[in-house]
Amino acid sequence: MNKDIQQTNTDAQFPHMNSVHSPQDDEIDLRELFSVIWQGKWLIIAITAVFAIGSVIFALMQPNIYKSEALLAPASEEQGGGLSALASQFGGLASMAGINLGGGGGVDKTQMAIEVMKSRQFTSQFIHKHNILPDLMAAEKWVMATNTVVYDNELYNSETKVWLRETQAPFKPEPSMQEAFNVFKDIIKVNSAKDTGMVTVSVEHLSPHIAQQWVNWLVEDINKVMKERDVAEAIRSSEFLNKQIAMTNVADIRSILYKLIEEQAKTIMFAEVRDEYVFKTIDPAIVAESPSLPKRKLICVLGTILGGVLAVLVVLIRYFLRNTKTGC
């Protein structure tokens, strides 16, 4: 009798010791889950259908983006070979006379041209030179039948050529070059293949004709800019070398300086007779016949999948919330 009383007291003080906890209680019954999903199939179908229709509408509302690209090959740098050879051969002798001929290395001209093409200064000059700011910042759609670009009336009046967008200081109705650069760098891609050294320049735009034109302009302008840089540097070097010749009476040094002036003259001549100074066009840009963006099929598929997943989650969450309330 005493043992029964002690047992009763123990059960009253520690009731949890008598409850047997099965690990299966924490496991989710897959058959139950499938049953819940099946019961909520109409809700799942409805939500998925809404997302599918919404994704189709969204995909159709997106404007077509056309991509045009050109394949370029780095031009040979024959003009630099003679000067580098002279610098390595007579650099020590010239330094004794206080003349620095420079080293044989330096920045790769192709890589420098790529970085110049991506720079803010080049972009600003490119936009001003070709007057492409409206096409860059205010284009809304492209009309294929007339090959014209329609501009956003809230941003730009194409008839009066006046910017109308509403902004707050420090911004103005006409976009600044910083704003234009941020947009331009997203639609232009300049990539160099490490294995072949080939360079690809591509532009994306609402109009395939504008995309092609901009690629051609980019290639022409970068060749011209790099040519002008090298010519200006060669002219300054020649002027400096002529001054050094007048200041020295050492025959060997004068001979070296004359050879250096000859190399600078070759650089100028090479630049003047060659339009494709840095890049040679291997495959020119063409007018794209089909858009590259948006990926409408992918948008519709992903939208439908997202709707299905969310629908299943809604059904399961509703079921578990109901069970929780019932259990309480």
mmCIF file of C-alpha atoms in Angstrom:
data_model
loop_
_atom_site.group_PDB
_atom_site.id
_atom_site.type_symbol
_atom_site.label_atom_id
_atom_site.label_comp_id
_atom_site.label_asym_id
_atom_site.label_seq_id
_atom_site.Cartn_x
_atom_site.Cartn_y
_atom_site.Cartn_z
ATOM 1 C CA MET A 1 0.000 0.000 0.000
ATOM 2 C CA ASN A 2 2.805 2.365 0.888
ATOM 3 C CA LYS A 3 4.480 1.551 -2.431
ATOM 4 C CA ASP A 4 1.313 2.506 -4.325
ATOM 5 C CA ILE A 5 1.096 5.787 -2.429
ATOM 6 C CA GLN A 6 4.777 6.586 -3.164
ATOM 7 C CA GLN A 7 4.256 5.740 -6.803
ATOM 8 C CA THR A 8 1.202 7.985 -6.943
ATOM 9 C CA ASN A 9 3.154 10.850 -5.367
ATOM 10 C CA THR A 10 5.997 10.344 -7.800
ATOM 11 C CA ASP A 11 3.621 10.414 -10.749
ATOM 12 C CA ALA A 12 2.059 13.612 -9.462
ATOM 13 C CA GLN A 13 5.421 15.343 -8.991
ATOM 14 C CA PHE A 14 7.008 14.129 -12.240
ATOM 15 C CA PRO A 15 4.242 13.440 -14.715
ATOM 16 C CA HIS A 16 6.583 13.771 -17.671
ATOM 17 C CA MET A 17 8.529 10.707 -16.633
ATOM 18 C CA ASN A 18 5.565 8.505 -17.431
ATOM 19 C CA SER A 19 4.847 9.878 -20.903
ATOM 20 C CA VAL A 20 6.600 7.863 -23.562
ATOM 21 C CA HIS A 21 8.013 10.140 -26.334
ATOM 22 C CA SER A 22 8.219 8.489 -29.681
ATOM 23 C CA PRO A 23 10.756 9.796 -32.220
ATOM 24 C CA GLN A 24 8.141 9.299 -34.870
ATOM 25 C CA ASP A 25 6.168 12.213 -33.354
ATOM 26 C CA ASP A 26 8.797 14.627 -34.699
ATOM 27 C CA GLU A 27 8.830 13.103 -38.156
ATOM 28 C CA ILE A 28 6.704 14.454 -40.973
ATOM 29 C CA ASP A 29 4.475 11.899 -42.616
ATOM 30 C CA LEU A 30 5.010 12.239 -46.356
ATOM 31 C CA ARG A 31 1.701 10.620 -47.073
ATOM 32 C CA GLU A 32 0.037 13.252 -44.911
ATOM 33 C CA LEU A 33 1.866 16.029 -46.781
ATOM 34 C CA PHE A 34 0.791 14.678 -50.157
ATOM 35 C CA SER A 35 -2.738 14.374 -48.836
ATOM 36 C CA VAL A 36 -2.693 18.020 -47.717
ATOM 37 C CA ILE A 37 -1.305 19.165 -51.057
ATOM 38 C CA TRP A 38 -3.920 17.134 -52.908
ATOM 39 C CA GLN A 39 -6.704 18.631 -50.838
ATOM 40 C CA GLY A 40 -5.440 22.117 -51.674
ATOM 41 C CA LYS A 41 -4.834 21.368 -55.333
ATOM 42 C CA TRP A 42 -7.386 23.909 -56.564
ATOM 43 C CA LEU A 43 -5.790 26.688 -54.564
ATOM 44 C CA ILE A 44 -2.366 25.647 -55.871
ATOM 45 C CA ILE A 45 -3.646 25.617 -59.440
ATOM 46 C CA ALA A 46 -5.251 29.038 -59.007
ATOM 47 C CA ILE A 47 -2.144 30.696 -57.537
ATOM 48 C CA THR A 48 0.131 29.068 -60.101
ATOM 49 C CA ALA A 49 -2.146 30.207 -62.917
ATOM 50 C CA VAL A 50 -2.119 33.781 -61.602
ATOM 51 C CA PHE A 51 1.683 33.801 -61.509
ATOM 52 C CA ALA A 52 1.884 32.194 -64.956
ATOM 53 C CA ILE A 53 -0.445 34.780 -66.489
ATOM 54 C CA GLY A 54 1.365 37.580 -64.663
ATOM 55 C CA SER A 55 4.759 36.402 -65.902
ATOM 56 C CA VAL A 56 3.463 36.225 -69.479
ATOM 57 C CA ILE A 57 2.076 39.764 -69.249
ATOM 58 C CA PHE A 58 5.302 41.008 -67.668
ATOM 59 C CA ALA A 59 7.417 39.337 -70.363
ATOM 60 C CA LEU A 60 5.314 40.791 -73.165
ATOM 61 C CA MET A 61 5.520 44.280 -71.667
ATOM 62 C CA GLN A 62 9.318 44.266 -71.687
ATOM 63 C CA PRO A 63 10.819 46.070 -74.712
ATOM 64 C CA ASN A 64 13.050 44.214 -77.131
ATOM 65 C CA ILE A 65 16.776 44.799 -76.647
ATOM 66 C CA TYR A 66 19.053 44.212 -79.634
ATOM 67 C CA LYS A 67 22.739 43.420 -79.390
ATOM 68 C CA SER A 68 25.413 44.208 -81.949
ATOM 69 C CA GLU A 69 29.046 43.220 -81.575
ATOM 70 C CA ALA A 70 32.326 43.329 -83.455
ATOM 71 C CA LEU A 71 35.315 41.014 -83.220
ATOM 72 C CA LEU A 72 38.650 42.830 -83.200
ATOM 73 C CA ALA A 73 42.281 41.750 -83.359
ATOM 74 C CA PRO A 74 45.086 43.777 -81.757
ATOM 75 C CA ALA A 75 47.136 45.539 -84.422
ATOM 76 C CA SER A 76 50.870 44.805 -84.544
ATOM 77 C CA GLU A 77 53.110 47.221 -82.713
ATOM 78 C CA GLU A 78 55.943 47.361 -85.227
ATOM 79 C CA GLN A 79 56.588 51.002 -84.524
ATOM 80 C CA GLY A 80 57.712 50.262 -80.986
ATOM 81 C CA GLY A 81 60.295 47.594 -81.782
ATOM 82 C CA GLY A 82 63.098 49.840 -82.999
ATOM 83 C CA LEU A 83 62.799 52.293 -80.136
ATOM 84 C CA SER A 84 62.802 49.521 -77.547
ATOM 85 C CA ALA A 85 65.867 47.965 -79.132
ATOM 86 C CA LEU A 86 67.722 51.264 -79.068
ATOM 87 C CA ALA A 87 66.732 51.867 -75.473
ATOM 88 C CA SER A 88 68.074 48.483 -74.387
ATOM 89 C CA GLN A 89 71.239 48.793 -76.467
ATOM 90 C CA PHE A 90 72.284 52.347 -75.721
ATOM 91 C CA GLY A 91 70.428 53.086 -72.507
ATOM 92 C CA GLY A 92 73.569 52.979 -70.363
ATOM 93 C CA LEU A 93 75.538 55.236 -72.659
ATOM 94 C CA ALA A 94 72.733 57.743 -72.900
ATOM 95 C CA SER A 95 72.219 57.819 -69.149
ATOM 96 C CA MET A 96 75.856 58.831 -68.711
ATOM 97 C CA ALA A 97 75.015 61.908 -70.721
ATOM 98 C CA GLY A 98 71.918 62.580 -68.613
ATOM 99 C CA ILE A 99 69.398 61.294 -71.179
ATOM 100 C CA ASN A 100 66.731 58.768 -70.240
ATOM 101 C CA LEU A 101 65.621 56.607 -73.162
ATOM 102 C CA GLY A 102 63.029 54.682 -71.155
ATOM 103 C CA GLY A 103 62.709 50.958 -70.641
ATOM 104 C CA GLY A 104 61.715 48.310 -73.110
ATOM 105 C CA GLY A 105 58.589 47.337 -71.181
ATOM 106 C CA GLY A 106 55.465 49.271 -70.446
ATOM 107 C CA VAL A 107 51.730 48.917 -70.498
ATOM 108 C CA ASP A 108 50.246 46.680 -73.183
ATOM 109 C CA LYS A 109 48.752 49.008 -75.781
ATOM 110 C CA THR A 110 45.750 46.763 -76.393
ATOM 111 C CA GLN A 111 44.873 46.608 -72.711
ATOM 112 C CA MET A 112 45.390 50.350 -72.406
ATOM 113 C CA ALA A 113 42.997 50.922 -75.319
ATOM 114 C CA ILE A 114 40.373 48.730 -73.622
ATOM 115 C CA GLU A 115 40.662 50.674 -70.375
ATOM 116 C CA VAL A 116 40.516 53.995 -72.244
ATOM 117 C CA MET A 117 37.327 52.812 -73.956
ATOM 118 C CA LYS A 118 35.804 52.112 -70.535
ATOM 119 C CA SER A 119 36.910 55.419 -69.022
ATOM 120 C CA ARG A 120 34.667 58.340 -68.098
ATOM 121 C CA GLN A 121 36.618 60.773 -70.233
ATOM 122 C CA PHE A 122 36.327 58.692 -73.397
ATOM 123 C CA THR A 123 32.631 58.054 -72.735
ATOM 124 C CA SER A 124 31.910 61.749 -72.221
ATOM 125 C CA GLN A 125 33.742 62.688 -75.408
ATOM 126 C CA PHE A 126 31.954 59.915 -77.296
ATOM 127 C CA ILE A 127 28.511 61.088 -76.129
ATOM 128 C CA HIS A 128 29.224 64.743 -76.960
ATOM 129 C CA LYS A 129 30.823 63.996 -80.312
ATOM 130 C CA HIS A 130 27.984 61.845 -81.648
ATOM 131 C CA ASN A 131 25.163 63.584 -79.725
ATOM 132 C CA ILE A 132 23.693 60.331 -78.434
ATOM 133 C CA LEU A 133 22.443 61.510 -75.028
ATOM 134 C CA PRO A 134 18.701 61.357 -75.981
ATOM 135 C CA ASP A 135 19.090 57.864 -77.475
ATOM 136 C CA LEU A 136 20.953 56.773 -74.363
ATOM 137 C CA MET A 137 18.844 58.312 -71.603
ATOM 138 C CA ALA A 138 15.347 58.923 -73.010
ATOM 139 C CA ALA A 139 14.653 56.191 -75.582
ATOM 140 C CA GLU A 140 11.389 54.356 -74.842
ATOM 141 C CA LYS A 141 10.845 52.057 -77.830
ATOM 142 C CA TRP A 142 11.882 51.421 -81.409
ATOM 143 C CA VAL A 143 9.412 51.411 -84.328
ATOM 144 C CA MET A 144 10.566 48.799 -86.820
ATOM 145 C CA ALA A 145 8.365 49.989 -89.702
ATOM 146 C CA THR A 146 9.883 53.474 -89.788
ATOM 147 C CA ASN A 147 13.206 52.672 -88.079
ATOM 148 C CA THR A 148 12.683 55.481 -85.592
ATOM 149 C CA VAL A 149 13.169 55.767 -81.866
ATOM 150 C CA VAL A 150 10.298 56.982 -79.703
ATOM 151 C CA TYR A 151 11.362 59.021 -76.684
ATOM 152 C CA ASP A 152 9.717 59.290 -73.288
ATOM 153 C CA ASN A 153 7.702 62.530 -73.398
ATOM 154 C CA GLU A 154 8.176 63.033 -69.677
ATOM 155 C CA LEU A 155 11.947 63.072 -70.122
ATOM 156 C CA TYR A 156 12.693 64.585 -73.516
ATOM 157 C CA ASN A 157 10.900 66.539 -76.249
ATOM 158 C CA SER A 158 12.331 65.335 -79.543
ATOM 159 C CA GLU A 159 10.774 68.203 -81.542
ATOM 160 C CA THR A 160 12.184 71.046 -79.482
ATOM 161 C CA LYS A 161 15.181 68.987 -78.287
ATOM 162 C CA VAL A 162 14.525 70.094 -74.706
ATOM 163 C CA TRP A 163 14.903 67.913 -71.612
ATOM 164 C CA LEU A 164 11.758 67.859 -69.459
ATOM 165 C CA ARG A 165 12.498 65.430 -66.650
ATOM 166 C CA GLU A 166 11.734 66.543 -63.092
ATOM 167 C CA THR A 167 14.681 66.239 -60.723
ATOM 168 C CA GLN A 168 15.969 67.642 -57.481
ATOM 169 C CA ALA A 169 19.279 69.420 -56.947
ATOM 170 C CA PRO A 170 22.073 68.806 -57.744
ATOM 171 C CA PHE A 171 20.568 67.039 -60.786
ATOM 172 C CA LYS A 172 19.250 68.984 -63.752
ATOM 173 C CA PRO A 173 16.654 68.184 -66.436
ATOM 174 C CA GLU A 174 19.466 67.288 -68.827
ATOM 175 C CA PRO A 175 21.340 64.222 -67.521
ATOM 176 C CA SER A 176 24.899 64.831 -66.437
ATOM 177 C CA MET A 177 27.844 62.953 -67.879
ATOM 178 C CA GLN A 178 28.126 60.957 -64.667
ATOM 179 C CA GLU A 179 24.544 59.739 -65.056
ATOM 180 C CA ALA A 180 25.127 58.993 -68.725
ATOM 181 C CA PHE A 181 28.318 57.090 -67.933
ATOM 182 C CA ASN A 182 26.531 54.891 -65.398
ATOM 183 C CA VAL A 183 23.966 53.936 -68.034
ATOM 184 C CA PHE A 184 26.476 53.624 -70.874
ATOM 185 C CA LYS A 185 28.780 51.242 -69.010
ATOM 186 C CA ASP A 186 25.859 48.846 -68.518
ATOM 187 C CA ILE A 187 25.024 48.566 -72.221
ATOM 188 C CA ILE A 188 28.578 48.434 -73.584
ATOM 189 C CA LYS A 189 30.802 45.411 -73.069
ATOM 190 C CA VAL A 190 34.484 45.208 -74.010
ATOM 191 C CA ASN A 191 36.047 41.804 -73.391
ATOM 192 C CA SER A 192 39.435 40.360 -74.252
ATOM 193 C CA ALA A 193 39.949 36.613 -74.695
ATOM 194 C CA LYS A 194 42.957 35.466 -72.692
ATOM 195 C CA ASP A 195 43.745 32.533 -74.956
ATOM 196 C CA THR A 196 43.507 34.259 -78.366
ATOM 197 C CA GLY A 197 43.888 37.936 -77.452
ATOM 198 C CA MET A 198 40.838 38.799 -79.560
ATOM 199 C CA VAL A 199 38.685 41.681 -78.349
ATOM 200 C CA THR A 200 34.885 41.783 -78.546
ATOM 201 C CA VAL A 201 33.007 45.093 -78.417
ATOM 202 C CA SER A 202 29.241 44.879 -78.024
ATOM 203 C CA VAL A 203 26.387 47.345 -77.474
ATOM 204 C CA GLU A 204 22.779 46.672 -76.434
ATOM 205 C CA HIS A 205 19.988 49.075 -77.391
ATOM 206 C CA LEU A 206 16.299 49.260 -78.234
ATOM 207 C CA SER A 207 17.237 49.924 -81.856
ATOM 208 C CA PRO A 208 19.462 47.392 -83.658
ATOM 209 C CA HIS A 209 20.630 50.116 -86.057
ATOM 210 C CA ILE A 210 21.767 52.353 -83.214
ATOM 211 C CA ALA A 211 23.534 49.426 -81.552
ATOM 212 C CA GLN A 212 25.453 48.680 -84.753
ATOM 213 C CA GLN A 213 26.300 52.353 -85.315
ATOM 214 C CA TRP A 214 27.630 52.781 -81.805
ATOM 215 C CA VAL A 215 29.890 49.743 -82.119
ATOM 216 C CA ASN A 216 31.358 51.116 -85.351
ATOM 217 C CA TRP A 217 31.841 54.537 -83.781
ATOM 218 C CA LEU A 218 33.518 53.021 -80.728
ATOM 219 C CA VAL A 219 36.052 51.143 -82.848
ATOM 220 C CA GLU A 220 36.763 54.190 -85.007
ATOM 221 C CA ASP A 221 37.087 56.551 -82.061
ATOM 222 C CA ILE A 222 39.375 54.360 -79.964
ATOM 223 C CA ASN A 223 41.708 53.872 -82.921
ATOM 224 C CA LYS A 224 41.733 57.625 -83.501
ATOM 225 C CA VAL A 225 42.273 58.488 -79.823
ATOM 226 C CA MET A 226 45.160 56.060 -79.405
ATOM 227 C CA LYS A 227 46.703 57.250 -82.670
ATOM 228 C CA GLU A 228 46.531 60.895 -81.592
ATOM 229 C CA ARG A 229 48.108 60.029 -78.244
ATOM 230 C CA ASP A 230 51.067 58.261 -79.820
ATOM 231 C CA VAL A 231 51.577 60.953 -82.457
ATOM 232 C CA ALA A 232 51.506 63.713 -79.843
ATOM 233 C CA GLU A 233 53.974 61.780 -77.688
ATOM 234 C CA ALA A 234 56.273 61.160 -80.665
ATOM 235 C CA ILE A 235 56.243 64.861 -81.577
ATOM 236 C CA ARG A 236 57.108 65.878 -78.008
ATOM 237 C CA SER A 237 59.871 63.276 -77.912
ATOM 238 C CA SER A 238 61.333 64.548 -81.193
ATOM 239 C CA GLU A 239 61.368 68.107 -79.901
ATOM 240 C CA PHE A 240 63.104 66.982 -76.722
ATOM 241 C CA LEU A 241 65.679 64.950 -78.664
ATOM 242 C CA ASN A 242 66.477 67.888 -80.942
ATOM 243 C CA LYS A 243 67.179 70.007 -77.861
ATOM 244 C CA GLN A 244 69.455 67.283 -76.502
ATOM 245 C CA ILE A 245 71.361 67.151 -79.784
ATOM 246 C CA ALA A 246 72.009 70.868 -79.586
ATOM 247 C CA MET A 247 73.294 70.484 -76.009
ATOM 248 C CA THR A 248 75.839 67.687 -76.586
ATOM 249 C CA ASN A 249 78.997 67.443 -78.659
ATOM 250 C CA VAL A 250 79.636 63.732 -78.111
ATOM 251 C CA ALA A 251 79.445 62.027 -81.495
ATOM 252 C CA ASP A 252 78.157 58.698 -80.157
ATOM 253 C CA ILE A 253 75.413 60.364 -78.156
ATOM 254 C CA ARG A 254 74.393 62.489 -81.131
ATOM 255 C CA SER A 255 74.234 59.348 -83.260
ATOM 256 C CA ILE A 256 71.927 57.676 -80.751
ATOM 257 C CA LEU A 257 69.711 60.724 -80.581
ATOM 258 C CA TYR A 258 69.416 60.866 -84.372
ATOM 259 C CA LYS A 259 68.360 57.227 -84.406
ATOM 260 C CA LEU A 260 65.780 57.934 -81.747
ATOM 261 C CA ILE A 261 64.413 60.834 -83.803
ATOM 262 C CA GLU A 262 64.223 58.460 -86.766
ATOM 263 C CA GLU A 263 62.186 56.004 -84.699
ATOM 264 C CA GLN A 264 59.809 58.768 -83.644
ATOM 265 C CA ALA A 265 59.375 59.728 -87.291
ATOM 266 C CA LYS A 266 58.524 56.098 -88.068
ATOM 267 C CA THR A 267 55.908 56.134 -85.319
ATOM 268 C CA ILE A 268 54.284 59.242 -86.770
ATOM 269 C CA MET A 269 54.367 57.832 -90.297
ATOM 270 C CA PHE A 270 52.951 54.480 -89.148
ATOM 271 C CA ALA A 271 50.083 56.257 -87.387
ATOM 272 C CA GLU A 272 49.235 58.536 -90.292
ATOM 273 C CA VAL A 273 48.991 55.781 -92.913
ATOM 274 C CA ARG A 274 46.981 53.337 -90.775
ATOM 275 C CA ASP A 275 43.368 53.912 -89.772
ATOM 276 C CA GLU A 276 43.062 50.688 -87.757
ATOM 277 C CA TYR A 277 45.837 51.746 -85.432
ATOM 278 C CA VAL A 278 45.134 49.634 -82.339
ATOM 279 C CA PHE A 279 42.366 47.249 -83.420
ATOM 280 C CA LYS A 280 41.802 45.503 -86.732
ATOM 281 C CA THR A 281 38.206 44.560 -87.450
ATOM 282 C CA ILE A 282 37.898 40.826 -88.049
ATOM 283 C CA ASP A 283 34.109 40.545 -87.912
ATOM 284 C CA PRO A 284 32.272 43.892 -88.195
ATOM 285 C CA ALA A 285 29.086 44.719 -86.321
ATOM 286 C CA ILE A 286 25.801 43.929 -88.053
ATOM 287 C CA VAL A 287 22.158 44.932 -87.546
ATOM 288 C CA ALA A 288 20.614 42.211 -85.391
ATOM 289 C CA GLU A 289 17.458 40.642 -86.789
ATOM 290 C CA SER A 290 16.245 39.136 -83.516
ATOM 291 C CA PRO A 291 16.412 40.596 -79.999
ATOM 292 C CA SER A 292 18.817 39.246 -77.412
ATOM 293 C CA LEU A 293 16.653 40.387 -74.482
ATOM 294 C CA PRO A 294 14.346 39.836 -72.745
ATOM 295 C CA LYS A 295 14.334 36.048 -72.379
ATOM 296 C CA ARG A 296 10.554 35.776 -72.444
ATOM 297 C CA LYS A 297 10.355 31.990 -72.300
ATOM 298 C CA LEU A 298 12.680 31.913 -69.310
ATOM 299 C CA ILE A 299 10.662 34.625 -67.544
ATOM 300 C CA CYS A 300 7.426 32.673 -68.063
ATOM 301 C CA VAL A 301 8.936 29.392 -66.865
ATOM 302 C CA LEU A 302 10.512 30.935 -63.763
ATOM 303 C CA GLY A 303 7.348 32.870 -62.951
ATOM 304 C CA THR A 304 5.229 29.717 -63.177
ATOM 305 C CA ILE A 305 7.658 27.731 -61.024
ATOM 306 C CA LEU A 306 7.741 30.513 -58.438
ATOM 307 C CA GLY A 307 3.941 30.592 -58.342
ATOM 308 C CA GLY A 308 3.758 26.832 -57.858
ATOM 309 C CA VAL A 309 6.279 26.842 -55.029
ATOM 310 C CA LEU A 310 4.539 29.709 -53.234
ATOM 311 C CA ALA A 311 1.164 28.040 -53.680
ATOM 312 C CA VAL A 312 2.383 24.808 -52.065
ATOM 313 C CA LEU A 313 3.878 26.788 -49.189
ATOM 314 C CA VAL A 314 0.584 28.623 -48.660
ATOM 315 C CA VAL A 315 -1.327 25.347 -48.493
ATOM 316 C CA LEU A 316 1.134 23.771 -46.047
ATOM 317 C CA ILE A 317 1.281 26.847 -43.826
ATOM 318 C CA ARG A 318 -2.517 26.985 -43.639
ATOM 319 C CA TYR A 319 -2.643 23.306 -42.686
ATOM 320 C CA PHE A 320 -0.051 23.598 -39.914
ATOM 321 C CA LEU A 321 -1.656 26.756 -38.536
ATOM 322 C CA ARG A 322 -5.001 24.976 -38.320
ATOM 323 C CA ASN A 323 -3.412 21.987 -36.543
ATOM 324 C CA THR A 324 -1.685 24.310 -34.106
ATOM 325 C CA LYS A 325 -4.961 26.031 -33.209
ATOM 326 C CA THR A 326 -6.732 22.682 -32.885
ATOM 327 C CA GLY A 327 -3.985 21.318 -30.650
ATOM 328 C CA CYS A 328 -4.214 24.315 -28.395
#
